[in-house]
């Protein structure tokens, strides 16, 4: 019998839920895992799950099975996949956020390292055909060479969050090498869009402007971010589900593992002040701006080179910031019933 389930961790999260929807629409059966932690407004996670369940009850959709637990719980993880033939694991569950990692290091060790080890062990035990995991643009730290490409050395993280993501890449490489697990690490660049994360700037800006509260503008606005629309991130990740990694003889003579790392970013960094202006224009309201110095752990700019991704899956993100902000704010107003 062919393998007929895809395991998505962090399935109630921003990217995990959107990817799960896409997979179900494509007829895939998905096992979703999420511990539904309260790092941000839980009602958003429940809404995403409701969307997924509604979708999975429709004809032509794949099946959806959800398990609520923390991936640190190794036995529960193993139990959740018993009697299931899993072809692919997409591991998106993690404690996200650069700034939060300064105040709350412990949760990053648990969710991003201990849990990651458990997922690697699972991938090994079930001999998964395709293992994909979320890394982050933050691994580039303060690299000065822009745009960031995957061949750059990323050994100098400036936050614990980034350090855990870089660690994930090296840990995954060792498993890929030892057990020949086709493994793809995806470095996402500041993802935004419908059902986005309330701890991230796009959501905070829109909320505060609408409530006429001030917004914090770090590094006095002198920042560039390669904002990437959620649909583009999902499309790139989705395509990788159908293309397990192979050995990269051409670009990496130091590795004999079926292992790849790709940037998924828009490749068009936007000045923070321009981003705020777009939101102001769309809301027809001016933001009260509180200019502040750069925060610990933050980087001044992110900018993805996506040539490798394009070559691999014939796709790179393309949604313009104008279109993305428009769609995002339309969703926000509808979701929060703002007239
Ligand atoms: N959104 C971005 O801009 C961005 C950028 C770079 C990397 N990433 C990475 O992409 C992945 C998905 O991010 P997101 O934006 O969807 O974040 P998210 O916080 O919305 O989703 C992560 C989900 O994982 C769950 N989770 C966390 N720890 C868990 C654990 N130990 N066990 C089980 N479930 C757990 C959370 O409840 C949450 O629903 C993460 O690995 C994140 O680090 C995101």
XYZ file of C-alpha atoms and ligand atoms in Angstrom:
383
model
C 0.000 0.000 0.000
C 1.305 3.457 -0.849
C 1.913 5.960 1.875
C -1.077 8.150 2.223
C -0.685 10.611 5.095
C 1.237 13.847 5.502
C 2.120 14.886 9.052
C 1.990 18.640 9.646
C 3.177 19.904 13.026
C 2.083 23.353 14.158
C -1.119 22.731 12.194
C -3.089 25.344 14.145
C -0.368 27.918 13.538
C -0.304 30.626 10.894
C 1.704 28.774 8.242
C 0.736 25.242 9.331
C -3.003 25.882 9.024
C -2.670 27.526 5.616
C -0.485 24.688 4.341
C -2.881 22.076 5.740
C -5.760 23.696 3.841
C -3.794 23.606 0.629
C -2.866 19.937 1.131
C -6.463 18.937 1.927
C -7.730 20.772 -1.147
C -5.218 18.780 -3.112
C -6.758 15.561 -1.774
C -3.984 14.752 0.702
C -4.786 13.213 4.095
C -3.248 15.240 6.884
C -2.433 14.431 10.496
C -2.116 17.745 12.315
C -0.318 18.171 15.633
C -0.317 21.312 17.757
C -0.136 21.964 21.493
C -2.398 25.026 21.125
C -0.196 27.065 23.413
C -1.255 30.552 24.456
C 1.776 32.466 23.143
C -0.811 34.552 21.283
C -4.594 34.793 21.128
C -5.814 31.197 21.125
C -9.106 32.033 19.442
C -7.157 32.566 16.232
C -5.793 29.013 16.441
C -9.307 27.646 17.035
C -10.629 29.626 14.049
C -7.916 28.235 11.812
C -8.755 24.706 12.974
C -12.448 25.319 12.344
C -11.656 26.382 8.782
C -9.624 23.240 8.272
C -12.341 20.987 9.686
C -15.041 22.654 7.579
C -12.908 22.129 4.530
C -12.125 18.508 5.328
C -15.839 17.679 5.572
C -16.309 18.641 1.921
C -16.233 16.230 -1.005
C -12.877 15.909 -2.753
C -11.005 17.025 0.338
C -8.450 14.795 2.018
C -9.054 13.553 5.572
C -7.914 15.563 8.580
C -7.010 14.126 11.963
C -5.924 16.436 14.764
C -3.888 15.696 17.895
C -3.308 18.206 20.673
C -0.078 17.674 22.572
C 3.453 19.009 22.890
C 6.007 17.342 20.666
C 8.370 17.110 23.634
C 6.033 14.253 24.678
C 7.773 11.560 22.703
C 5.330 8.773 23.504
C 2.321 10.822 22.438
C 4.128 11.678 19.230
C 4.760 8.034 18.448
C 1.173 7.112 19.366
C -0.286 9.758 17.038
C 1.133 8.061 13.963
C 0.515 4.427 14.862
C -1.020 2.490 11.956
C -0.563 5.426 9.607
C 1.569 5.312 6.509
C 3.264 8.680 6.483
C 5.084 9.757 3.349
C 6.014 13.279 4.407
C 6.594 15.228 7.596
C 6.322 19.013 7.501
C 7.602 20.223 10.838
C 6.432 23.775 11.474
C 5.746 23.662 15.214
C 8.188 25.845 17.090
C 8.342 28.718 19.486
C 8.559 31.616 17.073
C 9.582 35.210 17.711
C 12.976 36.854 18.038
C 12.050 39.326 20.746
C 10.208 36.820 22.960
C 13.326 34.628 23.011
C 15.232 37.292 24.932
C 12.841 37.092 27.898
C 11.777 33.441 27.648
C 14.730 31.280 26.621
C 13.511 28.064 28.256
C 10.570 27.501 25.919
C 12.913 27.772 22.904
C 15.117 24.996 24.251
C 12.042 22.824 24.747
C 9.995 23.511 21.624
C 12.772 24.172 19.151
C 15.440 21.722 20.292
C 13.987 18.901 22.432
C 10.870 18.659 20.236
C 13.007 18.875 17.114
C 15.052 15.879 18.304
C 11.824 13.911 18.770
C 10.690 14.727 15.248
C 14.034 13.656 13.824
C 13.773 10.370 15.689
C 10.266 9.862 14.348
C 11.430 10.598 10.805
C 14.164 8.005 11.232
C 11.900 5.344 12.759
C 9.147 5.568 10.155
C 11.702 5.997 7.354
C 9.860 8.996 6.042
C 10.253 9.677 2.322
C 10.337 13.433 2.668
C 11.150 15.571 5.712
C 10.610 19.320 5.573
C 11.148 21.748 8.436
C 10.875 25.473 9.065
C 14.062 27.416 9.457
C 14.158 31.199 9.342
C 15.699 34.225 7.669
C 16.940 35.147 11.138
C 19.815 32.653 10.701
C 21.496 35.267 8.478
C 21.890 37.488 11.554
C 23.843 40.596 10.743
C 25.275 39.279 7.448
C 26.249 42.241 5.359
C 26.085 40.594 1.933
C 22.678 41.120 0.446
C 20.643 39.526 -0.895
C 21.081 36.595 1.499
C 21.784 33.367 -0.300
C 21.964 29.856 1.045
C 25.713 29.535 0.471
C 26.525 32.266 2.979
C 28.017 31.310 6.311
C 25.360 31.580 8.998
C 27.396 30.771 12.075
C 26.817 34.001 13.957
C 23.210 34.144 15.210
C 22.226 37.292 17.087
C 19.247 35.803 18.946
C 18.491 32.531 20.689
C 15.602 31.988 18.274
C 17.997 32.207 15.321
C 20.455 29.930 17.110
C 17.785 27.243 17.539
C 16.867 27.459 13.847
C 20.488 27.166 12.780
C 20.837 24.225 15.186
C 17.829 22.591 13.534
C 19.616 22.802 10.202
C 22.782 21.124 11.445
C 20.932 18.480 13.465
C 18.733 17.665 10.467
C 21.780 17.430 8.236
C 23.331 14.789 10.481
C 20.148 12.669 10.372
C 19.860 13.142 6.649
C 23.465 12.005 6.248
C 23.315 9.071 8.659
C 19.896 7.678 7.747
C 19.523 8.994 4.202
C 16.394 10.967 5.054
C 15.550 13.377 2.211
C 15.428 16.645 4.137
C 14.544 20.213 3.194
C 14.974 23.216 5.487
C 12.979 26.284 4.503
C 14.160 29.698 5.617
C 10.967 31.751 5.733
C 11.209 35.539 5.490
C 8.734 37.645 7.572
C 5.451 36.044 6.589
C 2.245 38.099 6.669
C -1.342 37.805 5.477
C -4.792 36.551 6.503
C -4.877 34.653 9.810
C -1.433 36.064 10.567
C 0.333 36.178 13.892
C -0.753 38.861 16.392
C 2.784 39.097 17.794
C 4.212 40.291 14.462
C 4.480 43.874 13.226
C 1.843 43.748 10.416
C -0.908 42.654 12.796
C 0.241 44.945 15.642
C 0.393 47.945 13.312
C -3.091 47.419 11.880
C -4.633 46.787 15.302
C -3.010 49.801 16.963
C -3.739 52.189 14.119
C -7.408 51.166 14.116
C -7.553 51.590 17.902
C -5.726 54.923 17.608
C -2.892 53.679 19.768
C 0.724 54.454 18.959
C 2.952 51.978 17.137
C 6.558 51.301 18.067
C 8.922 51.967 15.192
C 12.256 50.385 15.979
C 15.656 51.600 14.789
C 13.861 54.876 14.068
C 12.283 53.220 11.042
C 15.641 52.439 9.434
C 14.793 48.812 8.765
C 14.190 46.761 5.649
C 12.093 43.624 5.698
C 11.502 41.126 2.935
C 7.799 40.691 3.733
C 6.468 37.506 2.144
C 2.796 36.834 1.551
C 1.381 33.701 3.172
C 0.039 32.199 -0.092
C 3.536 32.356 -1.576
C 5.085 30.643 1.444
C 2.423 27.943 1.273
C 2.931 27.405 -2.460
C 6.688 27.016 -2.038
C 6.318 24.615 0.888
C 3.573 22.685 -0.919
C 5.786 22.145 -3.948
C 8.588 20.854 -1.728
C 6.135 18.210 -0.433
C 6.314 16.645 -3.883
C 10.042 16.998 -4.322
C 12.148 15.223 -1.703
C 15.670 16.580 -1.394
C 18.549 14.936 -3.207
C 22.294 15.223 -2.722
C 23.455 18.625 -3.966
C 26.677 17.625 -5.728
C 26.756 20.788 -7.780
C 26.702 23.341 -4.958
C 27.883 21.479 -1.906
C 30.837 19.178 -2.205
C 31.129 18.919 1.582
C 27.856 17.028 1.962
C 26.793 13.608 0.802
C 23.369 13.891 2.389
C 20.061 14.271 0.529
C 19.709 17.661 2.168
C 18.737 21.111 0.906
C 18.107 24.490 2.435
C 16.107 27.153 0.594
C 15.090 30.737 1.209
C 11.396 31.398 0.823
C 11.211 35.162 0.636
C 9.777 37.755 -1.675
C 13.171 39.043 -2.811
C 11.936 42.636 -2.582
C 12.725 44.206 0.778
C 10.490 47.074 1.837
C 11.484 49.992 4.035
C 9.610 49.807 7.320
C 8.296 53.358 6.843
C 6.930 52.445 3.398
C 5.221 49.419 4.885
C 3.571 51.604 7.534
C 2.550 54.098 4.854
C 0.823 51.361 2.847
C -1.180 50.355 5.911
C -2.045 53.987 6.664
C -3.251 54.494 3.097
C -5.371 51.383 3.098
C -6.913 52.235 6.499
C -7.159 55.882 5.602
C -5.733 56.729 9.011
C -2.381 58.031 10.183
C -0.293 56.061 12.640
C 0.958 57.654 15.849
C 4.593 56.612 15.680
C 6.880 56.128 18.633
C 10.440 56.033 17.304
C 12.745 53.765 19.299
C 16.268 52.314 19.028
C 16.798 48.847 17.578
C 15.863 45.999 19.903
C 18.261 43.368 21.135
C 18.393 40.387 18.765
C 16.833 42.268 15.841
C 18.483 42.576 12.451
C 18.413 45.741 10.352
C 17.527 44.131 7.067
C 16.424 40.910 5.436
C 16.531 40.247 1.724
C 16.140 36.811 0.140
C 17.874 35.543 -2.938
C 15.414 32.936 -4.235
C 17.297 31.656 -7.279
C 17.946 28.257 -5.703
C 14.296 27.801 -4.812
C 13.214 28.858 -8.295
C 15.580 26.382 -9.867
C 14.426 23.583 -7.553
C 10.637 23.894 -7.726
C 10.197 26.356 -10.574
C 8.597 28.833 -8.215
C 9.464 31.909 -6.222
C 7.184 34.282 -4.317
C 5.710 37.073 -6.392
C 2.859 38.780 -4.533
C 3.560 42.512 -4.442
C 3.524 44.238 -1.073
C 0.635 46.431 -2.254
C -1.521 43.433 -3.151
C -0.524 41.536 -0.017
C -1.269 44.422 2.356
C -4.603 44.946 0.608
C -5.630 41.301 1.040
C -4.351 41.209 4.597
C -6.303 44.275 5.712
C -9.462 43.116 3.927
C -9.231 39.882 5.887
C -8.491 41.725 9.158
C -11.546 43.949 8.830
C -13.815 41.064 7.976
C -12.447 38.769 10.677
C -12.693 41.392 13.425
C -15.960 42.820 12.016
C -14.566 46.302 11.476
C -16.682 48.520 9.249
N 5.766 33.581 10.365
C 7.013 33.931 10.030
O 7.268 35.069 9.584
C 8.146 32.941 10.151
C 9.417 33.338 9.687
C 10.476 32.437 9.789
C 10.270 31.180 10.330
N 9.045 30.828 10.780
C 8.882 29.473 11.338
O 7.800 28.839 10.685
C 7.124 27.963 11.583
C 5.660 28.319 11.635
O 5.550 29.660 12.087
P 4.166 30.399 12.278
O 4.352 31.808 11.906
O 3.079 29.603 11.652
O 4.063 30.345 13.885
P 2.831 29.983 14.815
O 3.266 30.301 16.205
O 1.584 30.606 14.311
O 2.720 28.406 14.622
C 3.438 27.458 15.360
C 2.441 26.490 15.993
O 3.176 25.476 16.646
C 2.557 25.193 17.894
N 3.621 24.726 18.787
C 4.646 25.472 19.292
N 5.430 24.700 20.052
C 4.914 23.455 20.008
C 5.290 22.219 20.587
N 6.370 22.131 21.356
N 4.522 21.119 20.343
C 3.431 21.207 19.555
N 3.022 22.348 18.987
C 3.757 23.459 19.208
C 1.922 26.496 18.333
O 0.791 26.276 19.174
C 1.534 27.148 17.012
O 0.173 26.914 16.692
C 7.851 28.079 12.918
O 8.811 27.061 12.991
C 8.537 29.438 12.812
O 9.671 29.502 13.647
C 7.975 31.673 10.703
